[in-house]
Coordinates of C-alpha atoms and ligand atoms in Angstrom, one line a residue:
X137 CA 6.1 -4.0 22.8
X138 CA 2.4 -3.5 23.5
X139 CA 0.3 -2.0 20.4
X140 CA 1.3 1.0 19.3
X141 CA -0.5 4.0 17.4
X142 CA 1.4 6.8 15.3
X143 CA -0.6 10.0 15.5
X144 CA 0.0 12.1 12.2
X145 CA -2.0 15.5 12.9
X146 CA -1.8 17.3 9.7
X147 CA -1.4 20.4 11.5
X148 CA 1.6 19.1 13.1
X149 CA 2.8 17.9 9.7
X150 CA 2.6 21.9 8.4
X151 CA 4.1 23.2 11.1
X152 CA 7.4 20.9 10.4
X153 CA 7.4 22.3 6.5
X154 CA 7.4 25.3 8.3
X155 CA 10.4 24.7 10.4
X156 CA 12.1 23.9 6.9
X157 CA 11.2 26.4 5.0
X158 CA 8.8 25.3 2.9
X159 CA 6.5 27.7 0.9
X160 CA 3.7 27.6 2.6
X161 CA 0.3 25.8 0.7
X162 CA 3.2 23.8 -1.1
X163 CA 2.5 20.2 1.1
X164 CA -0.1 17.9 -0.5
X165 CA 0.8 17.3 -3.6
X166 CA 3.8 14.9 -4.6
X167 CA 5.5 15.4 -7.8
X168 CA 3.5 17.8 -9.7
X169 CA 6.0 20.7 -9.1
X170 CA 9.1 21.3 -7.7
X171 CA 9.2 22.8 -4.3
X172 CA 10.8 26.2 -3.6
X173 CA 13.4 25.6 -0.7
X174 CA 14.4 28.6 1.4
X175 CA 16.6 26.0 3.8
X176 CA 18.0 23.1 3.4
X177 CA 15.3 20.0 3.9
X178 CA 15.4 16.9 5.0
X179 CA 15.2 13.6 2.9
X180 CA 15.2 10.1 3.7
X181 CA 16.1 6.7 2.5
X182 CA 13.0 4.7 1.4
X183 CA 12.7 1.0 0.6
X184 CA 9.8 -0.8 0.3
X185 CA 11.1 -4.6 0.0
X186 CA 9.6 -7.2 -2.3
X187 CA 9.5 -10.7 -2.2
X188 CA 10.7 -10.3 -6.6
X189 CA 11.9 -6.6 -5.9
X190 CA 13.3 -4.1 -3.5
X191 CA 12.6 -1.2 -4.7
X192 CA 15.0 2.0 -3.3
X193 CA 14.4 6.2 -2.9
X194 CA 15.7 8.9 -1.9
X195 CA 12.5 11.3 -1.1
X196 CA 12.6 15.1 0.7
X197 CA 9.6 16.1 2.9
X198 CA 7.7 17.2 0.4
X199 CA 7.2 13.8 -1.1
X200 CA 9.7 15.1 -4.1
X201 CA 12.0 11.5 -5.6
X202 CA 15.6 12.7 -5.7
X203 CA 16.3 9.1 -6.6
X204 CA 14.9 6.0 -7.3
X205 CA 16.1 2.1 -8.1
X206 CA 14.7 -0.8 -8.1
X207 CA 16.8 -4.7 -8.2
X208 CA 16.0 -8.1 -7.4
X209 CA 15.9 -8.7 -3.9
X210 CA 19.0 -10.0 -2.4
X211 CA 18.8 -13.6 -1.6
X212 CA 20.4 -13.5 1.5
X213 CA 20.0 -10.6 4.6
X214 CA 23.5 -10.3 4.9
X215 CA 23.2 -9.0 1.8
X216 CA 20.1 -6.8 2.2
X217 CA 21.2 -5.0 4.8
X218 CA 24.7 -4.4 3.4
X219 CA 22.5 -2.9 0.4
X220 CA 20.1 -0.4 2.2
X221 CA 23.3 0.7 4.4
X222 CA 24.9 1.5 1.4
X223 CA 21.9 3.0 -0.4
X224 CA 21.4 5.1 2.7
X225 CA 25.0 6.3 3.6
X226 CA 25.9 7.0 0.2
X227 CA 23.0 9.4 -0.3
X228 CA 23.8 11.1 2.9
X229 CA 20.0 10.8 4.1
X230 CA 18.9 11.7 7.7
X231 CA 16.9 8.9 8.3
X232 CA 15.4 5.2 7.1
X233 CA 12.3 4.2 6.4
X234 CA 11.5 0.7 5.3
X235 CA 8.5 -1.0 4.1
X236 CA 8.5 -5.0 4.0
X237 CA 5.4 -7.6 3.3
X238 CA 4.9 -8.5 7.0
X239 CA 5.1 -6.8 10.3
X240 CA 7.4 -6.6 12.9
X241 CA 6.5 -7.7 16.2
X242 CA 9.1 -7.5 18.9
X243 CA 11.7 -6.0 17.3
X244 CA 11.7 -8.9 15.0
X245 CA 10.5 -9.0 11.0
X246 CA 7.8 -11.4 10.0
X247 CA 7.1 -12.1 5.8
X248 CA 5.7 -15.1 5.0
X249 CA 6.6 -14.4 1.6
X250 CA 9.9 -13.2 2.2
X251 CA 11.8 -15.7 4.6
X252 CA 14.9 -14.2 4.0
X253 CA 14.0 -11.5 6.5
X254 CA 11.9 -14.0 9.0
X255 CA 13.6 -13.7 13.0
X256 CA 15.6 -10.6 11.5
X257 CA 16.1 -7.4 13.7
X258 CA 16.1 -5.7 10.7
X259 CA 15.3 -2.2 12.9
X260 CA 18.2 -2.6 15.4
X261 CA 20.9 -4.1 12.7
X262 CA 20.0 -1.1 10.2
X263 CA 20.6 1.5 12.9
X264 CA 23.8 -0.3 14.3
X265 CA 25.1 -0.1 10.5
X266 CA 24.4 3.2 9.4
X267 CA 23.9 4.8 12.8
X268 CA 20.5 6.7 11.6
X269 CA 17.1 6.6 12.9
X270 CA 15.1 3.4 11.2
X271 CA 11.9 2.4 11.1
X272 CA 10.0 -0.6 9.7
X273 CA 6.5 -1.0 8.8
X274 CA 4.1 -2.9 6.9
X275 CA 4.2 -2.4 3.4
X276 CA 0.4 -1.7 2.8
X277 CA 0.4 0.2 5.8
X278 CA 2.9 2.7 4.6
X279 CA 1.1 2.9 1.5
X280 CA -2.1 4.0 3.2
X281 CA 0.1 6.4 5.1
X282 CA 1.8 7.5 1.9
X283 CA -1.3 8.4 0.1
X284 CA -2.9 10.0 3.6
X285 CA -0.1 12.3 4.3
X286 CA 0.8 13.4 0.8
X287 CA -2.4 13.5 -1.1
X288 CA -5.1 13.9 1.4
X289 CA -6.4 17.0 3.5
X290 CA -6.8 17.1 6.7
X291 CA -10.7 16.7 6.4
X292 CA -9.8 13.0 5.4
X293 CA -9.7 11.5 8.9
X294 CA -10.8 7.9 8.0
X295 CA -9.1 6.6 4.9
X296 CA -8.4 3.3 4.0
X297 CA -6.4 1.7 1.3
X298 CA -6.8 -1.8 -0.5
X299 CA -3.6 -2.8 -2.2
X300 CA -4.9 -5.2 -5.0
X301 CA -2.0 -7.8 -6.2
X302 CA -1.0 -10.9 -5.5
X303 CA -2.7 -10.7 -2.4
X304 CA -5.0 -8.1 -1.0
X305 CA -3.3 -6.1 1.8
X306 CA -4.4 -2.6 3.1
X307 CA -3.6 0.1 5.6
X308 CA -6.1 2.2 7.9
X309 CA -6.4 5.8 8.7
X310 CA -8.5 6.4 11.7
X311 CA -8.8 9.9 13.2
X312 CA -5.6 10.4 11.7
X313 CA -3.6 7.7 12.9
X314 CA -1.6 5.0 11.3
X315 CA -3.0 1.5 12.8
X316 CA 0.5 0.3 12.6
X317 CA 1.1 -3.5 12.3
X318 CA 2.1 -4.4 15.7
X319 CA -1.7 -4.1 16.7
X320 CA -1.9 -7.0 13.6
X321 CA -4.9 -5.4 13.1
X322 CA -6.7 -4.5 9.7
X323 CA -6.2 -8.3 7.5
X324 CA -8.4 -7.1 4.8
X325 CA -7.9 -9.8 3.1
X326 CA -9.0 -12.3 5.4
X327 CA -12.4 -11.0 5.9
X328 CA -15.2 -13.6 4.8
X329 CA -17.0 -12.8 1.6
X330 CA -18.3 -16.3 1.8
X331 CA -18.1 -18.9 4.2
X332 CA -19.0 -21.7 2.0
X333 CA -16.4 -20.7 -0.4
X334 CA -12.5 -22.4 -0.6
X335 CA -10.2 -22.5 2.0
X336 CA -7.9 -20.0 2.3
X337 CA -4.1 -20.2 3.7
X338 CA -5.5 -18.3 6.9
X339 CA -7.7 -21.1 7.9
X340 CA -11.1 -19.6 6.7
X341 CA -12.8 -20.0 3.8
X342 CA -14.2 -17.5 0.8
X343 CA -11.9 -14.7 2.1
X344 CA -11.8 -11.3 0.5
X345 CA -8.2 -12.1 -0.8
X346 CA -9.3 -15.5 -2.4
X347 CA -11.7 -13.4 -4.9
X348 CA -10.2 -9.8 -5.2
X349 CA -6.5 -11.0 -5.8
X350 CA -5.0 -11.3 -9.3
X351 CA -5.8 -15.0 -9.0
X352 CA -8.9 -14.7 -7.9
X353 CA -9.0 -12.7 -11.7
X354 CA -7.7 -15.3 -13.3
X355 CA -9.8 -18.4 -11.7
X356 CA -12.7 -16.4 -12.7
X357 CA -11.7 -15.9 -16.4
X358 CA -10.8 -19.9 -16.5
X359 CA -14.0 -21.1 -14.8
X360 CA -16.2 -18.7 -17.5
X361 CA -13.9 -19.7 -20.5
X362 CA -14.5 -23.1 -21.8
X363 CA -11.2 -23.3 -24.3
X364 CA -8.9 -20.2 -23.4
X365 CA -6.8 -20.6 -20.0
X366 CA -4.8 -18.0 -18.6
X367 CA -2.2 -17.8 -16.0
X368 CA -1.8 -13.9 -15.7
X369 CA -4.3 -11.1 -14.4
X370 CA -2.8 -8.7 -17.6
X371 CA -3.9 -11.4 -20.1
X372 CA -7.1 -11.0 -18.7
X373 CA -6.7 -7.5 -18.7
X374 CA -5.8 -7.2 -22.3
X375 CA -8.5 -9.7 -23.7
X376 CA -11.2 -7.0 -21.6
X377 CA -9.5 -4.4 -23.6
X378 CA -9.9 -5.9 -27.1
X379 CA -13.6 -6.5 -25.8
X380 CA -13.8 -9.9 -25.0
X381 CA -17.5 -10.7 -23.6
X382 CA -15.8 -13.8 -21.3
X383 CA -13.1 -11.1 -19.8
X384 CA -15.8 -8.7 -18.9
X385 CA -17.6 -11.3 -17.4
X386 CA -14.7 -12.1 -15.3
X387 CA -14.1 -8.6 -14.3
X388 CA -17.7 -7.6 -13.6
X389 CA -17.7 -10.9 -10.9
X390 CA -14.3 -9.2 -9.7
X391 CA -16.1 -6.0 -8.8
X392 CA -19.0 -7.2 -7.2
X393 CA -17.0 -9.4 -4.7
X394 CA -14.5 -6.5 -4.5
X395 CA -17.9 -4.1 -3.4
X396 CA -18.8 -6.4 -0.9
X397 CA -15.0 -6.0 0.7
X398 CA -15.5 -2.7 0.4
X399 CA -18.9 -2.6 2.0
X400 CA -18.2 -4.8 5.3
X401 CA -15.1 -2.6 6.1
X402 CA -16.7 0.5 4.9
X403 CA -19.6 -0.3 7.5
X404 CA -16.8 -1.2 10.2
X405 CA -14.8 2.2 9.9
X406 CA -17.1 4.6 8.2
X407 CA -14.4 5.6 5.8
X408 CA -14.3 9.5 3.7
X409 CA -12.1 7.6 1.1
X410 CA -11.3 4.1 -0.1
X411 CA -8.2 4.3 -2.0
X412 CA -6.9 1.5 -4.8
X413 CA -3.6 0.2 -5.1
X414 CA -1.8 -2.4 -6.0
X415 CA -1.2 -3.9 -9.4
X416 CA -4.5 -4.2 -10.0
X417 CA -5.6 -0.7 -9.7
X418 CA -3.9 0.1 -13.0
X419 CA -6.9 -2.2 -14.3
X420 CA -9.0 -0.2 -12.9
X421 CA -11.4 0.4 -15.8
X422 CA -12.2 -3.0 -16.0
X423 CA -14.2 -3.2 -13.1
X424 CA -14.0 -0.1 -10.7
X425 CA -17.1 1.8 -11.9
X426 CA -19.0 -1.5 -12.0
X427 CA -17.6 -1.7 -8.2
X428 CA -19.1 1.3 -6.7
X429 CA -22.2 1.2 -8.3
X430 CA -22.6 -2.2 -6.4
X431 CA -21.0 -0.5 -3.1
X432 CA -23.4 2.4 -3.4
X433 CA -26.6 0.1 -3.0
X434 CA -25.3 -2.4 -0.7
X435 CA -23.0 -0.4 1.9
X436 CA -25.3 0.9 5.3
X437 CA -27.4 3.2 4.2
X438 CA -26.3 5.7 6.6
X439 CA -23.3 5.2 4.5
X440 CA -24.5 6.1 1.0
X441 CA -22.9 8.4 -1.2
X442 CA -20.5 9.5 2.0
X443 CA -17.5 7.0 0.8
X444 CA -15.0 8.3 -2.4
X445 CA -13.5 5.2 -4.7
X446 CA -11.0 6.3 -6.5
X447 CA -7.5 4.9 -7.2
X448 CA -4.7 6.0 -5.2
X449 CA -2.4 8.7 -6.8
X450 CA 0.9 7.1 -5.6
X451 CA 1.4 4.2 -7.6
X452 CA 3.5 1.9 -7.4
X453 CA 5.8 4.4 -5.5
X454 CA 3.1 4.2 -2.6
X455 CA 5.1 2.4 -0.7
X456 CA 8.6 4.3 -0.7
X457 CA 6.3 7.8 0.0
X458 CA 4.9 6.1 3.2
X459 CA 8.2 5.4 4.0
X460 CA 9.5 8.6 3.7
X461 CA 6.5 9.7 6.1
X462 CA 7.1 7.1 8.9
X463 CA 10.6 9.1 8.9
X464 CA 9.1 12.3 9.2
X465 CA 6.7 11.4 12.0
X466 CA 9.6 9.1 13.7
X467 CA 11.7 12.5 13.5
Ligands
ZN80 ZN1 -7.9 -16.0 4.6

């Protein structure tokens, strides 16, 4: 399969509320109220799977949770698959959508991270089990599609979103369309902050990922503290909070090299919104106002003032919205 784009025109989106029944107005805005059906709506089985967890929902077309689980990911893909069929049949949902921590590329899964699911049809096996429509997509990509389809306006035609964790993923919105992962386009985190700096796994060195990962957080903090090691991105976190100069330190290194990240792909796409996710956006106070203060005076000037920071609105549930979206677009 050649590369392949998935066009999500908002007004397209509308008119299928409208087919349902939805109030009109009532599409944008996940979670803050119930919806008022007049028919009965669709909703989908969402998973979004982890290398630690896999994380299950049951979500309508309006973004709504009807239910949600989360487990330890099953060791082996017999029994992964047996688990989202059941999931999925037993919560009679018209469709599957599935986020893992790779892409798919002929049909077949690749997760460095999650071998377990490496070679794996996981598309065709899902369908042949529960006999619904599947699909399978990145999992930074369907948050960037989460956030874009249920948070965002139409006027939002670039949009890009940086998950922030134990790596640093994201997803791109141009003109409206998903660059899905097939294309293997969009490795934020391999772009070159500085080519002098460590090697990374990629082959480069000084990528984005190396710096702007909870790691990259950490390694900071223990290069600027001479007695106190860490190994976690929340210690960190927490000695910033009880106003530690050394943590502040670390985090104000953290958002200049994340504003640089931003900038070169800011310059490449001309983005209306960057969007943060990933665990480290619930840190977010520690260095994201520091972050695009640096952005502001470094991005192309044509640029300035024209790009919107802010974290995404999704949460850790990004992933299991997008999903539910690549459903709705998949029909
Ligand atoms: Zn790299």
């Amino acid at each position: 399969m050649g590369k392949r784009l998935l066009v999500f025109l908002h007004g397209a989106f509308l008119s299928l509320g409208k087919a349902y029944g939805l109030r009109p107005g009532r599409k944008g805005r996940a979670g803050i109220s119930l919806p008022v059906y007049q028919d009965e709506i669709m909703k989908y089985a969402c998973f979004d799977i982890g290398a630690t967890n896999l994380k299950m929902g049951v979500v309508d077309e309006n973004g709504i949770f009807l239910e949600y689980e989360s487990e330890k990911t099953p060791y082996t893909y017999e029994e992964l698959i047996k688990r989202i069929r059941d999931f999925s049949l037993g919560n009679s949902c018209s469709a599957v959508g599935i986020g893992i921590p790779g892409n798919v590329s002929d049909g077949s899964a690749y997760c460095p991270n999650l071998p377990v699911l490496n070679g794996h049809p996981l598309e065709t096996d899902i369908e042949a089990l529960t006999e619904l429509p599947v699909s399978v997509e990145n999992d930074a990509n369907l948050a960037a599609l989460g956030e874009y389809i249920f948070f965002e306006t139409e006027s939002t035609g670039n949009m890009i979103l940086l998950t922030l964790g134990t790596g640093v993923g994201g997803g791109l919105i141009l003109d409206g369309t998903l660059v899905t992962s097939e294309s293997a386009a969009f490795e934020v985190g391999h772009i070159t902050l500085n080519f002098n700096g460590e090697k990374c796994g990629c082959g480069k060195r000084g990528c984005f990922e190396y710096y702007c990962s909870m790691n990259g957080l950490v390694r900071s903090y223990n290069e600027l503290s001479a007695d106190v090691k860490f190994l976690k991105a929340a210690d960190v976190y927490k000695q910033f909070k009880i106003g530690d100069k050394v943590a502040e330190l670390a985090f104000d290194k953290y958002a200049n090299s994340l504003a640089h990240g931003m900038a070169s792909i800011a310059n490449l796409f001309a983005p209306l919104k960057i969007k943060i996710g990933g665990g480290l956006s619930e840190m977010s106070d520690a260095y994201l106002h520091t972050a695009v203060k640096v952005f502001s005076k470094i991005v192309f000037p044509a640029l300035k003032d024209k790009v919107v920071i802010e974290t995404a609105a999704a949460k850790n549930r990004a992933g299991l919205l997008g999903a539910a979206a690549l459903c709705m677009v998949h029909g």
